[in-house]
PDB file of C-alpha atoms in Angstrom:
ATOM      1  CA  MET R   1     -55.209 -87.695-140.926  1.00 71.00           C
ATOM      2  CA  TYR R   2     -56.636 -84.076-140.491  1.00 80.00           C
ATOM      3  CA  LEU R   3     -60.007 -85.398-141.639  1.00 85.00           C
ATOM      4  CA  PHE R   4     -59.802 -88.140-138.860  1.00 82.00           C
ATOM      5  CA  ILE R   5     -58.962 -85.426-136.230  1.00 83.00           C
ATOM      6  CA  ILE R   6     -61.593 -83.047-137.196  1.00 89.00           C
ATOM      7  CA  SER R   7     -64.283 -85.919-137.528  1.00 89.00           C
ATOM      8  CA  ALA R   8     -63.309 -87.258-134.181  1.00 88.00           C
ATOM      9  CA  GLU R   9     -63.803 -83.819-132.589  1.00 86.00           C
ATOM     10  CA  VAL R  10     -67.148 -83.184-134.428  1.00 92.00           C
ATOM     11  CA  LEU R  11     -68.231 -86.735-133.474  1.00 93.00           C
ATOM     12  CA  PHE R  12     -67.085 -86.331-129.804  1.00 91.00           C
ATOM     13  CA  TRP R  13     -69.416 -83.130-129.656  1.00 92.00           C
ATOM     14  CA  VAL R  14     -72.313 -84.790-131.727  1.00 95.00           C
ATOM     15  CA  PHE R  15     -72.437 -87.806-128.933  1.00 95.00           C
ATOM     16  CA  VAL R  16     -72.236 -85.281-126.162  1.00 94.00           C
ATOM     17  CA  VAL R  17     -74.890 -83.093-127.285  1.00 95.00           C
ATOM     18  CA  ALA R  18     -77.130 -86.025-128.513  1.00 96.00           C
ATOM     19  CA  GLY R  19     -76.685 -87.580-125.081  1.00 95.00           C
ATOM     20  CA  LEU R  20     -77.678 -84.360-123.158  1.00 95.00           C
ATOM     21  CA  ILE R  21     -80.605 -84.007-125.400  1.00 95.00           C
ATOM     22  CA  ALA R  22     -81.939 -87.402-124.945  1.00 96.00           C
ATOM     23  CA  ARG R  23     -81.542 -86.903-121.066  1.00 93.00           C
ATOM     24  CA  TYR R  24     -82.826 -83.346-120.795  1.00 93.00           C
ATOM     25  CA  MET R  25     -85.160 -82.716-123.426  1.00 92.00           C
ATOM     26  CA  PHE R  26     -86.593 -86.082-124.056  1.00 94.00           C
ATOM     27  CA  GLY R  27     -86.243 -87.714-120.520  1.00 93.00           C
ATOM     28  CA  LEU R  28     -84.386 -90.600-121.812  1.00 95.00           C
ATOM     29  CA  LYS R  29     -81.697 -90.939-119.248  1.00 94.00           C
ATOM     30  CA  LYS R  30     -80.460 -94.476-120.042  1.00 96.00           C
ATOM     31  CA  LEU R  31     -80.116 -93.489-123.819  1.00 97.00           C
ATOM     32  CA  GLY R  32     -78.410 -90.347-122.880  1.00 95.00           C
ATOM     33  CA  GLY R  33     -75.985 -92.154-120.627  1.00 94.00           C
ATOM     34  CA  LEU R  34     -75.341 -94.748-123.442  1.00 96.00           C
ATOM     35  CA  LEU R  35     -74.672 -92.010-126.116  1.00 96.00           C
ATOM     36  CA  LEU R  36     -72.229 -90.151-123.531  1.00 93.00           C
ATOM     37  CA  LEU R  37     -70.457 -93.604-123.036  1.00 92.00           C
ATOM     38  CA  CYS R  38     -69.832 -93.797-126.916  1.00 92.00           C
ATOM     39  CA  THR R  39     -67.444 -90.939-126.650  1.00 91.00           C
ATOM     40  CA  PRO R  40     -64.336 -92.964-125.840  1.00 91.00           C
ATOM     41  CA  ILE R  41     -65.185 -95.264-128.855  1.00 92.00           C
ATOM     42  CA  ILE R  42     -64.280 -92.200-130.970  1.00 91.00           C
ATOM     43  CA  ASP R  43     -60.896 -92.035-129.463  1.00 89.00           C
ATOM     44  CA  VAL R  44     -60.330 -95.645-130.088  1.00 90.00           C
ATOM     45  CA  LEU R  45     -61.268 -95.262-133.760  1.00 90.00           C
ATOM     46  CA  LEU R  46     -58.726 -92.476-133.922  1.00 89.00           C
ATOM     47  CA  LEU R  47     -56.064 -94.353-132.400  1.00 90.00           C
ATOM     48  CA  ILE R  48     -56.745 -97.242-135.023  1.00 90.00           C
ATOM     49  CA  ALA R  49     -56.409 -94.837-137.932  1.00 88.00           C
ATOM     50  CA  VAL R  50     -53.138 -93.589-136.487  1.00 90.00           C
ATOM     51  CA  PHE R  51     -51.788 -97.034-136.179  1.00 89.00           C
ATOM     52  CA  ILE R  52     -53.003 -98.127-139.741  1.00 90.00           C
ATOM     53  CA  THR R  53     -51.124 -94.745-141.091  1.00 87.00           C
ATOM     54  CA  VAL R  54     -47.873 -95.795-138.997  1.00 89.00           C
ATOM     55  CA  SER R  55     -47.870 -99.451-139.759  1.00 90.00           C
ATOM     56  CA  ARG R  56     -48.429 -99.220-143.552  1.00 90.00           C
ATOM     57  CA  GLY R  57     -45.512 -97.167-143.826  1.00 87.00           C
ATOM     58  CA  MET R  58     -47.465 -94.168-144.903  1.00 86.00           C
ATOM     59  CA  GLU R  59     -46.187 -90.458-144.513  1.00 86.00           C
ATOM     60  CA  ILE R  60     -46.090 -89.517-140.801  1.00 90.00           C
ATOM     61  CA  THR R  61     -47.113 -85.813-140.646  1.00 89.00           C
ATOM     62  CA  THR R  62     -47.920 -83.081-138.130  1.00 90.00           C
ATOM     63  CA  ALA R  63     -51.376 -84.529-138.387  1.00 89.00           C
ATOM     64  CA  THR R  64     -50.346 -87.736-137.003  1.00 91.00           C
ATOM     65  CA  GLY R  65     -48.791 -86.050-134.269  1.00 92.00           C
ATOM     66  CA  LEU R  66     -51.798 -83.950-133.541  1.00 92.00           C
ATOM     67  CA  ALA R  67     -53.871 -87.052-133.277  1.00 91.00           C
ATOM     68  CA  ALA R  68     -51.874 -88.175-130.558  1.00 93.00           C
ATOM     69  CA  CYS R  69     -52.173 -84.892-129.042  1.00 94.00           C
ATOM     70  CA  TYR R  70     -56.013 -84.934-129.431  1.00 92.00           C
ATOM     71  CA  LEU R  71     -56.095 -88.613-127.812  1.00 93.00           C
ATOM     72  CA  GLY R  72     -54.132 -87.440-124.777  1.00 95.00           C
ATOM     73  CA  ILE R  73     -56.247 -84.185-124.376  1.00 96.00           C
ATOM     74  CA  THR R  74     -59.602 -86.099-124.623  1.00 93.00           C
ATOM     75  CA  VAL R  75     -58.482 -88.844-122.369  1.00 94.00           C
ATOM     76  CA  ALA R  76     -57.545 -86.221-119.748  1.00 96.00           C
ATOM     77  CA  PHE R  77     -60.408 -83.729-120.265  1.00 96.00           C
ATOM     78  CA  GLY R  78     -63.123 -85.532-121.884  1.00 93.00           C
ATOM     79  CA  HIS R  79     -64.841 -86.285-118.637  1.00 92.00           C
ATOM     80  CA  ARG R  80     -64.515 -82.767-117.526  1.00 95.00           C
ATOM     81  CA  LEU R  81     -65.795 -81.417-120.797  1.00 93.00           C
ATOM     82  CA  ILE R  82     -68.863 -83.682-120.573  1.00 93.00           C
ATOM     83  CA  LYS R  83     -69.591 -82.548-116.856  1.00 94.00           C
ATOM     84  CA  TRP R  84     -69.289 -78.732-117.979  1.00 95.00           C
ATOM     85  CA  ALA R  85     -71.769 -79.465-120.789  1.00 94.00           C
ATOM     86  CA  ASP R  86     -73.998 -81.528-118.519  1.00 94.00           C
ATOM     87  CA  VAL R  87     -74.225 -78.595-115.958  1.00 95.00           C
ATOM     88  CA  ARG R  88     -75.315 -76.210-118.576  1.00 94.00           C
ATOM     89  CA  PHE R  89     -77.964 -78.587-120.238  1.00 92.00           C
ATOM     90  CA  SER R  90     -79.237 -79.317-116.833  1.00 93.00           C
ATOM     91  CA  HIS R  91     -79.690 -75.590-116.127  1.00 94.00           C
ATOM     92  CA  TRP R  92     -81.019 -74.938-119.725  1.00 93.00           C
ATOM     93  CA  PHE R  93     -83.510 -77.657-120.127  1.00 91.00           C
ATOM     94  CA  GLY R  94     -83.726 -79.643-116.863  1.00 87.00           C
ATOM     95  CA  LYS R  95     -84.482 -76.938-114.547  1.00 87.00           C
ATOM     96  CA  GLY R  96     -81.076 -77.485-112.754  1.00 92.00           C
ATOM     97  CA  PRO R  97     -79.029 -74.790-110.796  1.00 94.00           C
ATOM     98  CA  LYS R  98     -77.343 -71.996-112.791  1.00 94.00           C
ATOM     99  CA  PRO R  99     -73.443 -72.892-113.205  1.00 94.00           C
ATOM    100  CA  GLU R 100     -71.468 -70.688-110.788  1.00 91.00           C
ATOM    101  CA  ARG R 101     -68.564 -68.782-111.613  1.00 92.00           C
ATOM    102  CA  LYS R 102     -65.664 -69.164-109.528  1.00 94.00           C
ATOM    103  CA  TYR R 103     -63.553 -66.415-107.969  1.00 95.00           C
ATOM    104  CA  GLY R 104     -60.631 -66.242-105.651  1.00 96.00           C
ATOM    105  CA  ALA R 105     -59.093 -69.501-104.018  1.00 96.00           C
ATOM    106  CA  ALA R 106     -61.895 -71.543-105.790  1.00 96.00           C
ATOM    107  CA  HIS R 107     -61.001 -70.394-109.233  1.00 96.00           C
ATOM    108  CA  ALA R 108     -57.269 -70.590-108.549  1.00 97.00           C
ATOM    109  CA  LYS R 109     -57.853 -74.222-107.528  1.00 97.00           C
ATOM    110  CA  GLU R 110     -59.771 -74.947-110.617  1.00 97.00           C
ATOM    111  CA  GLU R 111     -56.996 -73.326-112.888  1.00 97.00           C
ATOM    112  CA  ARG R 112     -54.567 -75.528-111.004  1.00 98.00           C
ATOM    113  CA  THR R 113     -56.597 -78.540-111.546  1.00 98.00           C
ATOM    114  CA  GLY R 114     -56.947 -77.637-115.396  1.00 98.00           C
ATOM    115  CA  TRP R 115     -53.328 -77.411-115.588  1.00 98.00           C
ATOM    116  CA  LEU R 116     -52.641 -81.040-114.021  1.00 98.00           C
ATOM    117  CA  LEU R 117     -55.320 -82.294-116.648  1.00 98.00           C
ATOM    118  CA  HIS R 118     -53.132 -80.619-119.297  1.00 98.00           C
ATOM    119  CA  LEU R 119     -50.223 -82.444-117.751  1.00 98.00           C
ATOM    120  CA  LEU R 120     -51.932 -85.798-117.832  1.00 98.00           C
ATOM    121  CA  GLY R 121     -52.933 -85.054-121.557  1.00 98.00           C
ATOM    122  CA  TRP R 122     -49.492 -84.115-122.255  1.00 98.00           C
ATOM    123  CA  VAL R 123     -47.925 -87.191-120.597  1.00 98.00           C
ATOM    124  CA  ILE R 124     -50.361 -89.561-122.588  1.00 97.00           C
ATOM    125  CA  GLY R 125     -49.996 -87.631-125.869  1.00 97.00           C
ATOM    126  CA  ASN R 126     -46.293 -87.666-125.514  1.00 98.00           C
ATOM    127  CA  ALA R 127     -46.179 -91.483-124.747  1.00 97.00           C
ATOM    128  CA  LEU R 128     -48.211 -91.957-127.926  1.00 95.00           C
ATOM    129  CA  LEU R 129     -45.813 -89.886-129.864  1.00 96.00           C
ATOM    130  CA  LEU R 130     -42.756 -91.546-128.276  1.00 96.00           C
ATOM    131  CA  ALA R 131     -44.494 -94.991-128.991  1.00 95.00           C
ATOM    132  CA  ILE R 132     -44.847 -94.067-132.688  1.00 94.00           C
ATOM    133  CA  ILE R 133     -41.106 -92.638-132.926  1.00 95.00           C
ATOM    134  CA  VAL R 134     -39.943 -95.957-131.459  1.00 95.00           C
ATOM    135  CA  TYR R 135     -42.031 -98.091-133.537  1.00 94.00           C
ATOM    136  CA  VAL R 136     -41.189 -96.503-136.841  1.00 93.00           C
ATOM    137  CA  ASP R 137     -37.510 -96.309-135.716  1.00 93.00           C
ATOM    138  CA  ASP R 138     -36.823 -93.909-138.581  1.00 92.00           C
ATOM    139  CA  PRO R 139     -35.815 -90.403-137.439  1.00 92.00           C
ATOM    140  CA  GLN R 140     -36.401 -88.970-140.936  1.00 92.00           C
ATOM    141  CA  ARG R 141     -40.074 -90.052-141.041  1.00 91.00           C
ATOM    142  CA  THR R 142     -40.684 -88.932-137.371  1.00 93.00           C
ATOM    143  CA  VAL R 143     -39.023 -85.598-137.273  1.00 93.00           C
ATOM    144  CA  SER R 144     -42.352 -83.546-137.261  1.00 93.00           C
ATOM    145  CA  LEU R 145     -43.326 -85.718-134.143  1.00 95.00           C
ATOM    146  CA  GLU R 146     -40.304 -84.582-132.326  1.00 94.00           C
ATOM    147  CA  GLY R 147     -41.096 -80.762-133.440  1.00 94.00           C
ATOM    148  CA  ILE R 148     -44.584 -81.380-131.961  1.00 96.00           C
ATOM    149  CA  MET R 149     -43.349 -82.815-128.569  1.00 97.00           C
ATOM    150  CA  SER R 150     -41.079 -79.598-128.193  1.00 96.00           C
ATOM    151  CA  THR R 151     -43.912 -77.284-128.955  1.00 97.00           C
ATOM    152  CA  TRP R 152     -46.302 -78.964-126.714  1.00 97.00           C
ATOM    153  CA  ALA R 153     -43.659 -78.822-123.843  1.00 98.00           C
ATOM    154  CA  ILE R 154     -43.463 -74.758-124.423  1.00 98.00           C
ATOM    155  CA  VAL R 155     -47.304 -74.521-124.276  1.00 98.00           C
ATOM    156  CA  LEU R 156     -47.498 -76.620-121.253  1.00 98.00           C
ATOM    157  CA  VAL R 157     -44.956 -74.142-119.534  1.00 98.00           C
ATOM    158  CA  ILE R 158     -47.001 -71.090-120.510  1.00 98.00           C
ATOM    159  CA  ASP R 159     -50.222 -72.831-119.424  1.00 98.00           C
ATOM    160  CA  PHE R 160     -48.458 -73.487-115.977  1.00 98.00           C
ATOM    161  CA  ILE R 161     -47.464 -69.881-115.660  1.00 98.00           C
ATOM    162  CA  VAL R 162     -51.035 -68.519-116.583  1.00 98.00           C
ATOM    163  CA  SER R 163     -52.766 -71.232-114.371  1.00 97.00           C
ATOM    164  CA  PHE R 164     -50.709 -70.836-111.335  1.00 97.00           C
ATOM    165  CA  SER R 165     -50.694 -67.103-111.803  1.00 97.00           C
ATOM    166  CA  TYR R 166     -54.178 -67.133-110.212  1.00 97.00           C
ATOM    167  CA  THR R 167     -52.857 -68.324-106.982  1.00 96.00           C
ATOM    168  CA  LEU R 168     -50.864 -65.298-106.544  1.00 96.00           C
ATOM    169  CA  ALA R 169     -53.314 -62.953-108.072  1.00 95.00           C
ATOM    170  CA  PRO R 170     -56.778 -64.526-107.568  1.00 93.00           C
ATOM    171  CA  LYS R 171     -59.623 -63.517-110.066  1.00 91.00           C
ATOM    172  CA  LYS R 172     -61.871 -61.201-108.295  1.00 92.00           C
ATOM    173  CA  ASN R 173     -65.533 -60.889-108.656  1.00 89.00           C
ATOM    174  CA  LYS R 174     -66.416 -57.556-110.415  1.00 83.00           C
ATOM    175  CA  ALA R 175     -69.905 -57.406-108.790  1.00 69.00           C
TER     176      ALA R 175
END
């Protein structure tokens, strides 16, 4: 399952970079858009791999749980990551404006938005983990998934503290 997760992550970025190269270096906007639209297919393939693993009674490991986490995070952050990469490619290869750094209230808002997206990814990932737990209905086989849910909740709380700290102590421009 680790191989599937790593492959999914690599393929996600291969399609993103290929789409942006097609768009900005070769001027093939439709092909670039099509390649970028392929990124959700990778998530579907990973979801199928998880379902096959679980339904065939194969061992459920931490990797199975990480696949659910990966799916939740890519659904929540995928569009934002593609937009982030698009702005930079546009600047580097398409004469677009330089990406601006945010400070103060704008940076704090961006951090809060990032945490809300993390929360969305957490909800989606945990819904998948819970669905696997309910489907398998064998606590001994799914104990690792419950551990992932607990650990991820702690990470989410830490991310909340860090993200919302910028509201109280905004990031300042050093220039």
